[in-house]
mmCIF file of C-alpha atoms in Angstrom:
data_model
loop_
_atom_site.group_PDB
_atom_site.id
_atom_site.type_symbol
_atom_site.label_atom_id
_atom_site.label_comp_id
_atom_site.label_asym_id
_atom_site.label_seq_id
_atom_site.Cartn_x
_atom_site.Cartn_y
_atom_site.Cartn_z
ATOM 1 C CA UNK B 1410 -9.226 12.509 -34.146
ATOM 2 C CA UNK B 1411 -11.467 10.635 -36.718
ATOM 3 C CA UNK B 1412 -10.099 8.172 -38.757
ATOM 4 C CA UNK B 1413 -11.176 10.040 -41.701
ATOM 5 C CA UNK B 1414 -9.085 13.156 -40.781
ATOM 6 C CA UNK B 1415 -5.812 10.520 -39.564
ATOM 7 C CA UNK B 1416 -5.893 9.420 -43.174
ATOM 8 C CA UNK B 1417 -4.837 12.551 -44.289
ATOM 9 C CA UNK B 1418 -2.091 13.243 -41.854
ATOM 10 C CA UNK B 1419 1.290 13.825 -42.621
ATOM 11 C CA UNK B 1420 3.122 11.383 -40.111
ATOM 12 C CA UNK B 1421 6.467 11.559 -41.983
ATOM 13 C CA UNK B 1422 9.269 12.401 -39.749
ATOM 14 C CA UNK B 1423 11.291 15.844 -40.363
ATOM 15 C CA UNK B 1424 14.993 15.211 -41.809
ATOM 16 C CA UNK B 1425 17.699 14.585 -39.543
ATOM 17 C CA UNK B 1426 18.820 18.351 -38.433
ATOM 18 C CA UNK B 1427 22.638 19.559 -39.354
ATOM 19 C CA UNK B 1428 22.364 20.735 -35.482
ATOM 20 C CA UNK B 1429 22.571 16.834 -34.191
ATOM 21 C CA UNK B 1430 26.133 16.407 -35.900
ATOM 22 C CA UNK B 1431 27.167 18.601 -33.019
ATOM 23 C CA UNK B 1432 26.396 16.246 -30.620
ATOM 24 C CA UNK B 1433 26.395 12.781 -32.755
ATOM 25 C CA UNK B 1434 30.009 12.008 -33.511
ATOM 26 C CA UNK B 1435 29.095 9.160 -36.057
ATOM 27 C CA UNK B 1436 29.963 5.867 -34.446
ATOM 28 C CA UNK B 1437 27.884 3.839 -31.855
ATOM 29 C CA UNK B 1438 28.152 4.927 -28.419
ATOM 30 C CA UNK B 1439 29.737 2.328 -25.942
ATOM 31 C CA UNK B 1440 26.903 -0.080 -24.081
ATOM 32 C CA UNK B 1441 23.848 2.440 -24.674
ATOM 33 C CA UNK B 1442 20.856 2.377 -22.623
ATOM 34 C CA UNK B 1443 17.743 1.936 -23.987
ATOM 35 C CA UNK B 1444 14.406 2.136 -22.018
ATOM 36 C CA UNK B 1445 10.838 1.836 -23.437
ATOM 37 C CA UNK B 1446 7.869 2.246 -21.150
ATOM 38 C CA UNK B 1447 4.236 3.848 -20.551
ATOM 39 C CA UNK B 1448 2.819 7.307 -18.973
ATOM 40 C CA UNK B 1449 1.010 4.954 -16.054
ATOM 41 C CA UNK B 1450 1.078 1.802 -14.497
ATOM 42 C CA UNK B 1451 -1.874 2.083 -12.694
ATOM 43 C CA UNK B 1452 -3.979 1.198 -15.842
ATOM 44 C CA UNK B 1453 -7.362 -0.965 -14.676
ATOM 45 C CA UNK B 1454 -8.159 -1.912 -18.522
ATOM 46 C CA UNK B 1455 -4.643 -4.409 -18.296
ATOM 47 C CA UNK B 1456 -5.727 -6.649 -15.731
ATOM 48 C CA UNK B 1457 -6.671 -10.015 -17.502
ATOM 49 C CA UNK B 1458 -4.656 -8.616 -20.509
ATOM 50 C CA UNK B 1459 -1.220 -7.993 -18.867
ATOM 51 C CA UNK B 1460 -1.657 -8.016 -15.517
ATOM 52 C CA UNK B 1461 -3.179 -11.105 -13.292
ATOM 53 C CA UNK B 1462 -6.914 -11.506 -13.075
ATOM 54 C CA UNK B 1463 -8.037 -9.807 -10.418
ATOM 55 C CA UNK B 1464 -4.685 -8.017 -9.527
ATOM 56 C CA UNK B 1465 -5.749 -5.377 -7.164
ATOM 57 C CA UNK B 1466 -4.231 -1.789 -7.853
ATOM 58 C CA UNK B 1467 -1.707 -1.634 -5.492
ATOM 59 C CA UNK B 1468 0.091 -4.365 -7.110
ATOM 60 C CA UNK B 1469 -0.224 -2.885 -10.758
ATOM 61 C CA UNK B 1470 3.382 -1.005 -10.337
ATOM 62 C CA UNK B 1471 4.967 -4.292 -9.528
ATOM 63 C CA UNK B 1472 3.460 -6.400 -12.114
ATOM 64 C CA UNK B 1473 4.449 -2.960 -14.574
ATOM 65 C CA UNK B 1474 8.092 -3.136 -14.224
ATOM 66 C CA UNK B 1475 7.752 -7.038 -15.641
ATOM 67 C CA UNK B 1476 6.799 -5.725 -18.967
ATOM 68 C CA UNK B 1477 8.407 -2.680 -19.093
ATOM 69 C CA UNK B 1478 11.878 -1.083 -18.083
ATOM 70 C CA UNK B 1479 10.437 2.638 -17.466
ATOM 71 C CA UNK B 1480 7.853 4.921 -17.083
ATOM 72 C CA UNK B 1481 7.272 8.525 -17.678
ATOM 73 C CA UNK B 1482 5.704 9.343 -14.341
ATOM 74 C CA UNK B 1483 3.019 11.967 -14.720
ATOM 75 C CA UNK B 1484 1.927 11.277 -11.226
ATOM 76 C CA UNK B 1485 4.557 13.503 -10.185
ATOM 77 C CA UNK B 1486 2.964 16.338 -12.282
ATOM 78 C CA UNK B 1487 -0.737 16.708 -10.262
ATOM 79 C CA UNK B 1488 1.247 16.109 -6.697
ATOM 80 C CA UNK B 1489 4.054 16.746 -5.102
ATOM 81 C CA UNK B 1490 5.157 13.148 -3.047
ATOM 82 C CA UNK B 1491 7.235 13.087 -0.078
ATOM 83 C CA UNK B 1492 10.101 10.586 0.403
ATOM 84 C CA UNK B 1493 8.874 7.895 1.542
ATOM 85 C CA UNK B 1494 6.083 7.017 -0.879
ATOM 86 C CA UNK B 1495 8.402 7.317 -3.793
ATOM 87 C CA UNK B 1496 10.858 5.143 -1.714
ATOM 88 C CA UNK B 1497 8.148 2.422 -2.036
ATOM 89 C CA UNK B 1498 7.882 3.173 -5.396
ATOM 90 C CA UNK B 1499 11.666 2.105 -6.099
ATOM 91 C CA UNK B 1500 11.698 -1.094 -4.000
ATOM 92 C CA UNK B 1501 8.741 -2.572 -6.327
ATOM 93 C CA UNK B 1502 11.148 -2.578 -8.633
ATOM 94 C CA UNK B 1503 12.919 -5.699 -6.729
ATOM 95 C CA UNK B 1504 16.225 -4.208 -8.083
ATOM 96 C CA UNK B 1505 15.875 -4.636 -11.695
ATOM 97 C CA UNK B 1506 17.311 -1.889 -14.012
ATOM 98 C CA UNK B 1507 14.211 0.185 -14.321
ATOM 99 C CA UNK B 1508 13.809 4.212 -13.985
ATOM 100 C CA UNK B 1509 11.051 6.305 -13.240
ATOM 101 C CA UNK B 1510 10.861 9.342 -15.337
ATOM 102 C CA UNK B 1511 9.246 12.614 -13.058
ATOM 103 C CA UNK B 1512 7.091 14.700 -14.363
ATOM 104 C CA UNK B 1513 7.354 18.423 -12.823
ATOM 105 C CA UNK B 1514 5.186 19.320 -10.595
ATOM 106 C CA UNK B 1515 2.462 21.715 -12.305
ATOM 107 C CA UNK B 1516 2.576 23.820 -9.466
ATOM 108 C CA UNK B 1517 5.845 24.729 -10.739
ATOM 109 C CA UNK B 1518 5.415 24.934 -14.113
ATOM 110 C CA UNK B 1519 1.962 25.732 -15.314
ATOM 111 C CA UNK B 1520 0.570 28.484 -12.650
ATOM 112 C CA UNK B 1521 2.253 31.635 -12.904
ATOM 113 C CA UNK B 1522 6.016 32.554 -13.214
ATOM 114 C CA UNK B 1523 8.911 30.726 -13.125
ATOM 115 C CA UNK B 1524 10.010 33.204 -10.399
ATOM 116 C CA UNK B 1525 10.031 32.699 -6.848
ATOM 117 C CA UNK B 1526 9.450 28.440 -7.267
ATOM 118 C CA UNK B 1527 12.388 28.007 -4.708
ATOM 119 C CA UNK B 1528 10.379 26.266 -1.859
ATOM 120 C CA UNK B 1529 8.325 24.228 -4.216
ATOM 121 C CA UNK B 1530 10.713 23.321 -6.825
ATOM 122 C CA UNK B 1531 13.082 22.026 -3.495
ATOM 123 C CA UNK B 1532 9.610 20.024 -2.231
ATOM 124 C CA UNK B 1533 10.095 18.592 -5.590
ATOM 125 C CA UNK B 1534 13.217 17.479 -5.516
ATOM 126 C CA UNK B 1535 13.150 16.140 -2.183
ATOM 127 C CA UNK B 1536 10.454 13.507 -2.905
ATOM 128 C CA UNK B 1537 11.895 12.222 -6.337
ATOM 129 C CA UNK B 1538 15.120 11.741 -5.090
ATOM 130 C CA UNK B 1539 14.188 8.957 -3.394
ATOM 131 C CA UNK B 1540 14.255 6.973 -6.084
ATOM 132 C CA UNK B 1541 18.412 6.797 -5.997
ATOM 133 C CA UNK B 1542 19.680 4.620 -8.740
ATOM 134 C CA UNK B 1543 16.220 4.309 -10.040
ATOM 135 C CA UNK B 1544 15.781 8.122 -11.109
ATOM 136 C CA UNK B 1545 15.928 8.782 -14.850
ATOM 137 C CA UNK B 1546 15.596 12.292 -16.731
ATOM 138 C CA UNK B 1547 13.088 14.616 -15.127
ATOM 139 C CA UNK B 1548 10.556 15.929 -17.444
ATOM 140 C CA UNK B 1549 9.901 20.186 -17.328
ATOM 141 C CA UNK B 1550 6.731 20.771 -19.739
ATOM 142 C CA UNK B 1551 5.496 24.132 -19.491
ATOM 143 C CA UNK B 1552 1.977 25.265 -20.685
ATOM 144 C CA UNK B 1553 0.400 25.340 -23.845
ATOM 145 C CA UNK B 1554 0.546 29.512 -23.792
ATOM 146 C CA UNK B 1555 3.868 29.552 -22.563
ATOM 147 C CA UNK B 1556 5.569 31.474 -25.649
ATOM 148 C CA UNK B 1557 9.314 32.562 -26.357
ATOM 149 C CA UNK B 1558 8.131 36.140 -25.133
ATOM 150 C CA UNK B 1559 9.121 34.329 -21.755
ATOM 151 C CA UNK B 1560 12.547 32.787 -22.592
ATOM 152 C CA UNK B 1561 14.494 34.460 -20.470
ATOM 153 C CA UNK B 1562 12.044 33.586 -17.569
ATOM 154 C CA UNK B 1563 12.324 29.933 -18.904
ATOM 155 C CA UNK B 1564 16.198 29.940 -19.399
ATOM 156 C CA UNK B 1565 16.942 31.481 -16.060
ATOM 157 C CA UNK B 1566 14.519 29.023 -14.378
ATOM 158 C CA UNK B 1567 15.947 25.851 -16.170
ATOM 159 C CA UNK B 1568 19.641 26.998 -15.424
ATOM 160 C CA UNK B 1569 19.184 27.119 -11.709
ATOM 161 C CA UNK B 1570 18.401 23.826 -11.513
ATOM 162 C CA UNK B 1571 20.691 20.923 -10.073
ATOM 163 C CA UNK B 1572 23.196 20.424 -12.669
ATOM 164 C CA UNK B 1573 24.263 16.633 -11.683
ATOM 165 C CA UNK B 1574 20.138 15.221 -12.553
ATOM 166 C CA UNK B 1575 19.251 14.932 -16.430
ATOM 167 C CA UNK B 1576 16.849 17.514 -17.500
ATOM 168 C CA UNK B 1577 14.460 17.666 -20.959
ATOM 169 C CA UNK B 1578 12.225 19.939 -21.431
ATOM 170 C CA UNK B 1579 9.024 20.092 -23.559
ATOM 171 C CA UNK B 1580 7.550 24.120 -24.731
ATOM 172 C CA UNK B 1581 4.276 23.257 -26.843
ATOM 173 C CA UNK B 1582 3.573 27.065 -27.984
ATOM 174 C CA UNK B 1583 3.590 27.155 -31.967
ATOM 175 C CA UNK B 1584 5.917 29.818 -31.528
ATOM 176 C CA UNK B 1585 9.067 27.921 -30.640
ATOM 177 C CA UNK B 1586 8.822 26.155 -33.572
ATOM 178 C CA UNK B 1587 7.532 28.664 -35.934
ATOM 179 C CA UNK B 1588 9.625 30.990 -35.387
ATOM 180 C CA UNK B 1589 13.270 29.801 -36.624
ATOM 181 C CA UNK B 1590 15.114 32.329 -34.652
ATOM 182 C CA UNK B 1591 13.894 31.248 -31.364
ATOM 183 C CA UNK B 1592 14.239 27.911 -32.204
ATOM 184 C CA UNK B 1593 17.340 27.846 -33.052
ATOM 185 C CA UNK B 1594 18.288 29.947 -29.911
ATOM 186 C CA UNK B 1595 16.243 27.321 -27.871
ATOM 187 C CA UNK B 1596 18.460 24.380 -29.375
ATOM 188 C CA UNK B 1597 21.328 26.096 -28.788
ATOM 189 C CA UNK B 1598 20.634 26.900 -25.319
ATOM 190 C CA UNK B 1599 19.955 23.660 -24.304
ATOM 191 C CA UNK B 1600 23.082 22.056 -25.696
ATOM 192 C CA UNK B 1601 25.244 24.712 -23.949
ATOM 193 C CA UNK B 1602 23.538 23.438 -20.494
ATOM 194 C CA UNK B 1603 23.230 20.266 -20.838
ATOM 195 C CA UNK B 1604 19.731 19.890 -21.059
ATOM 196 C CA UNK B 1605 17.819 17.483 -23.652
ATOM 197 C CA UNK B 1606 14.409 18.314 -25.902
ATOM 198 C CA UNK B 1607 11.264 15.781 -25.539
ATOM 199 C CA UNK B 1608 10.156 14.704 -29.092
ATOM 200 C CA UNK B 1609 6.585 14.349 -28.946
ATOM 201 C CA UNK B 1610 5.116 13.022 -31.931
ATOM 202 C CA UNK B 1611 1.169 13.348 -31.716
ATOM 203 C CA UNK B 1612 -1.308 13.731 -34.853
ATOM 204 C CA UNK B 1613 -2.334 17.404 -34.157
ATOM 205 C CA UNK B 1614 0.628 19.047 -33.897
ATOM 206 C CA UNK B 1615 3.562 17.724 -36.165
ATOM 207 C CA UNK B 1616 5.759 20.553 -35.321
ATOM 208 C CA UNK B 1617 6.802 19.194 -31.783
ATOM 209 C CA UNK B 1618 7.622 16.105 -33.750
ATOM 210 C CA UNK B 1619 11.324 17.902 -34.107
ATOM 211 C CA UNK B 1620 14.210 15.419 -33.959
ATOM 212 C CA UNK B 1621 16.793 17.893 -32.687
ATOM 213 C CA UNK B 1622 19.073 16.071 -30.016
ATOM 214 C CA UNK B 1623 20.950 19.174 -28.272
ATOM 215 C CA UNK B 1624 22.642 16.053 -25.870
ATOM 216 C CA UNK B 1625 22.920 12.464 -26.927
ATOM 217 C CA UNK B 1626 19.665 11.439 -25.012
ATOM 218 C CA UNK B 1627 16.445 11.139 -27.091
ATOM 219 C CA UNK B 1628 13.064 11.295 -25.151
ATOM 220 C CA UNK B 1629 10.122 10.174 -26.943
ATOM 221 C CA UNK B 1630 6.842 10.542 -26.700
ATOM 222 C CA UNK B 1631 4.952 8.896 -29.218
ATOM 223 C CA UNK B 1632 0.841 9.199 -29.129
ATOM 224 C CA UNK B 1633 -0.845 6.439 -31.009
ATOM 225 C CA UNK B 1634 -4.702 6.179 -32.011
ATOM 226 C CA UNK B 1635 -5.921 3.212 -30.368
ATOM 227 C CA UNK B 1636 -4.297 0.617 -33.158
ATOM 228 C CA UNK B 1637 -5.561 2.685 -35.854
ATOM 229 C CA UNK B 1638 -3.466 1.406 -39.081
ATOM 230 C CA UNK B 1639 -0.440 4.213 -38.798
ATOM 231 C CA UNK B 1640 0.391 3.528 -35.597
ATOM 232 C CA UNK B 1641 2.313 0.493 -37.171
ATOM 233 C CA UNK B 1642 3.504 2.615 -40.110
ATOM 234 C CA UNK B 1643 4.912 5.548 -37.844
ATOM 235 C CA UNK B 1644 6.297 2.864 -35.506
ATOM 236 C CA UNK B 1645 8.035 1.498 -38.556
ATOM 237 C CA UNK B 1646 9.889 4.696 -39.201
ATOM 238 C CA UNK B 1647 10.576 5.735 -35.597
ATOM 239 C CA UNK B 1648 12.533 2.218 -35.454
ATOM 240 C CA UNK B 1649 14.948 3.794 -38.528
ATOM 241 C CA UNK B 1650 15.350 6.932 -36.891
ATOM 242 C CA UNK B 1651 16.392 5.149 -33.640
ATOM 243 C CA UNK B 1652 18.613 2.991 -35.265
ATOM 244 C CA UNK B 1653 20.111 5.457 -37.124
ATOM 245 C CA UNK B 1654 20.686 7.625 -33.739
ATOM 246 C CA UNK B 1655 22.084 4.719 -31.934
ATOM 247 C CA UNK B 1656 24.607 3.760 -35.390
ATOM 248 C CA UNK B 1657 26.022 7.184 -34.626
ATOM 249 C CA UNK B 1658 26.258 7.360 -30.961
ATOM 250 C CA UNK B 1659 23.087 8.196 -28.840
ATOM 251 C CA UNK B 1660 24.467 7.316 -25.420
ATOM 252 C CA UNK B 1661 20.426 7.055 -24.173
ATOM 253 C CA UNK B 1662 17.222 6.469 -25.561
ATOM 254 C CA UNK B 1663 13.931 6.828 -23.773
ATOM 255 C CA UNK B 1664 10.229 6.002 -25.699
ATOM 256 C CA UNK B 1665 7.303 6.514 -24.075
ATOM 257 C CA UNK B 1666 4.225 5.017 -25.341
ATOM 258 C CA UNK B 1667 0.971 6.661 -25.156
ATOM 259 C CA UNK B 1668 -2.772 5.630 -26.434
ATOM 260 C CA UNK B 1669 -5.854 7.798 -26.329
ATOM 261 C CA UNK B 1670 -7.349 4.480 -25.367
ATOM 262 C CA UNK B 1671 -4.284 3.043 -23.307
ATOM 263 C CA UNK B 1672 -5.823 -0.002 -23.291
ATOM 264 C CA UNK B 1673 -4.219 -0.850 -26.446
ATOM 265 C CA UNK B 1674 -0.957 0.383 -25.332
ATOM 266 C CA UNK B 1675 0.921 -3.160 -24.806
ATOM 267 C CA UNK B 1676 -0.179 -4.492 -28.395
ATOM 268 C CA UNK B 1677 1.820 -1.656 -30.296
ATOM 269 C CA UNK B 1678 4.797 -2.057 -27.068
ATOM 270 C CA UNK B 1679 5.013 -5.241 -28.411
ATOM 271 C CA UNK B 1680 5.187 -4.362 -32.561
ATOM 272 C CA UNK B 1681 7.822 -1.666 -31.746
ATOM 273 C CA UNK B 1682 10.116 -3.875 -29.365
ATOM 274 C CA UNK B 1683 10.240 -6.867 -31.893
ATOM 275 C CA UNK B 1684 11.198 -4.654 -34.115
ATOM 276 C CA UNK B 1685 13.807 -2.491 -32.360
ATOM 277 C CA UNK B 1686 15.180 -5.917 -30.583
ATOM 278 C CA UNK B 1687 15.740 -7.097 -34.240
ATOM 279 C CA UNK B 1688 17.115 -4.134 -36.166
ATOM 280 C CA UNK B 1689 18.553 -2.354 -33.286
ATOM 281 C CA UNK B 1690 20.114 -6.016 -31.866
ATOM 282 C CA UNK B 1691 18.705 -5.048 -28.347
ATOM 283 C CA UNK B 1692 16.896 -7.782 -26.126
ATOM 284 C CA UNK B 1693 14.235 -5.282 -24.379
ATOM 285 C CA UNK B 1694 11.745 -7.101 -22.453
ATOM 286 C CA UNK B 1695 7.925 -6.409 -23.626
ATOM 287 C CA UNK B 1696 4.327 -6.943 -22.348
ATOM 288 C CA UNK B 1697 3.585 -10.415 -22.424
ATOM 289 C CA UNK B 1698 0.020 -11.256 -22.023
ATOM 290 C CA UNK B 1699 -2.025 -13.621 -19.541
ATOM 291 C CA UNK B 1700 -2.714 -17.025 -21.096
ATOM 292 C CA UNK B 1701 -6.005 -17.676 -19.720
ATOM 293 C CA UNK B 1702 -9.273 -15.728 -20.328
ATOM 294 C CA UNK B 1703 -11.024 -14.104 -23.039
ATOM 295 C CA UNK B 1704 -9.386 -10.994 -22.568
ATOM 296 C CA UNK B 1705 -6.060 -12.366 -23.418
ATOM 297 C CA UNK B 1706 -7.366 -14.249 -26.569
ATOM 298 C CA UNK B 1707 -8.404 -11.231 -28.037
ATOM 299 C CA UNK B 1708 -5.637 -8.788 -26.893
ATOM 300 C CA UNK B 1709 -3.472 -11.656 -28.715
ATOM 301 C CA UNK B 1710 -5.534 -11.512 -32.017
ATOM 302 C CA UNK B 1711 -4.757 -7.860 -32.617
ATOM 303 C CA UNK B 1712 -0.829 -8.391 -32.884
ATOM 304 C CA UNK B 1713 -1.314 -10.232 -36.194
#
């Protein structure tokens, strides 16, 4: 989007829903988890900016989980990976508390129905898994045309899926959000099984900016505009609406930062974790860039 036309968007946040009291009970929830993180690590534009000089790709995940504590994994989205290369996945961790967040496998969810995904949504399963301890929510984001005509296609689907792994699921049809009956019965049916809603807050479509929490996880994902001046202002007001969740007992929060040039991604990872470390009282670790090279100088010059 122009800058001219993000000048004129809207970026205020909805009000906090009367449906969250239902799962909110108004008092901090004991040690919550917070994790903060990117939608790739493999990211070729961060080497000499957060990532060594000439740090060759395969060594991009493990210089990742030094700046960040998660990822939403859309790798998991174009390909279905076995066990063993998500295994090696987990170990470049070296044990710290980070979690990969899946995205479903599009196979499942964006090329015809819901019915009959048995074999493929087990294939699924059986590669992610492999990440043990290291597994977070699993993201379910059907298509773009995927309407509430199809809800009980959706609803059957998502409650036939393993009930001990954390589910959230994004719909992006108008629809579901237009339409106050369905979205209501969409809330509704999520909190009665368990399953969160991904926020996505993006300039075109303000609508899937929602804030309803049907379980006391938040997943976030917020799409910047390359540094463009409201990135900082919307970053300011997520940071209220987080804190405010986590004064009243979100038990997990997950942010995902994404960039239509993710280049720029670490520079506004760093604005929102100073400020969520110091309102929030959290110590989350953020990007910290090379010291050497012109890259870094300038990277450096855009945080002030």
């Amino acid at each position: 989007m122009e800058e001219s036309e993000l000048n004129k968007v809207d970026f205020s946040l909805p009000k906090e829903p009367a449906f969250n009291k239902q799962v909110l009970k108004g008092k901090p929830a004991k040690n919550p988890k917070v994790y903060l993180g990117c939608a790739k690590w493999g990211r070729p534009e961060w080497v000499g900016k957060i990532y060594p000089l000439k740090t060759k790709e395969k060594d991009f995940l493990q210089h990742y989980v030094g700046h960040y504590n998660s990822i939403e994994l859309n790798a998991t989205h174009y390909k279905i990976y076995g066990e063993t290369g998500i295994r090696k996945w987990a170990e470049k961790t070296n044990g710290k508390d980070f979690v990969f967040c899946p995205k479903m496998y599009k196979g499942i969810t964006h090329f015809g129905s819901l019915k009959g995904k048995d074999f493929i949504t087990n294939e699924f399963f059986r590669g992610i898994v492999a990440f043990e301890k290291h597994l977070g929510p699993i993201f379910v984001q059907v298509s773009d045309t995927f309407s509430p005509k199809r809800k009980d296609e959706l609803f059957t689907y998502l409650t036939s899926l393993p009930r001990d792994l954390q589910f959230f699921l994004e719909v992006r049809h108008p629809d579901w959000f237009g339409n106050a009956t369905e979205r209501e019965n969409m809330f509704e049916f999520l909190r009665i099984n368990n399953i969160g809603a991904v926020i996505t807050d993006t300039a075109g479509r303000r609508d899937c900016a929602h804030m309803h929490l049907p379980v006391s996880k938040a997943f976030i994902r917020y799409v910047g505009n390359s540094l463009h001046d409201t990135d900082y202002t919307r970053t300011d007001v997520w940071v209220k609406r987080m804190k405010y969740w986590l004064a009243n007992g979100l038990e997990e929060l997950y942010f995902f930062m994404h960039m239509h040039d993710e280049a720029t991604s670490p520079e506004l990872t760093v604005y929102l974790v100073d400020k969520l470390n110091k309102e929030c009282g959290l110590s989350l670790i953020k990007p910290k860039f090379v010291e050497k090279g012109e890259s870094s100088k300038n990277s450096q010059k855009k945080l002030f």
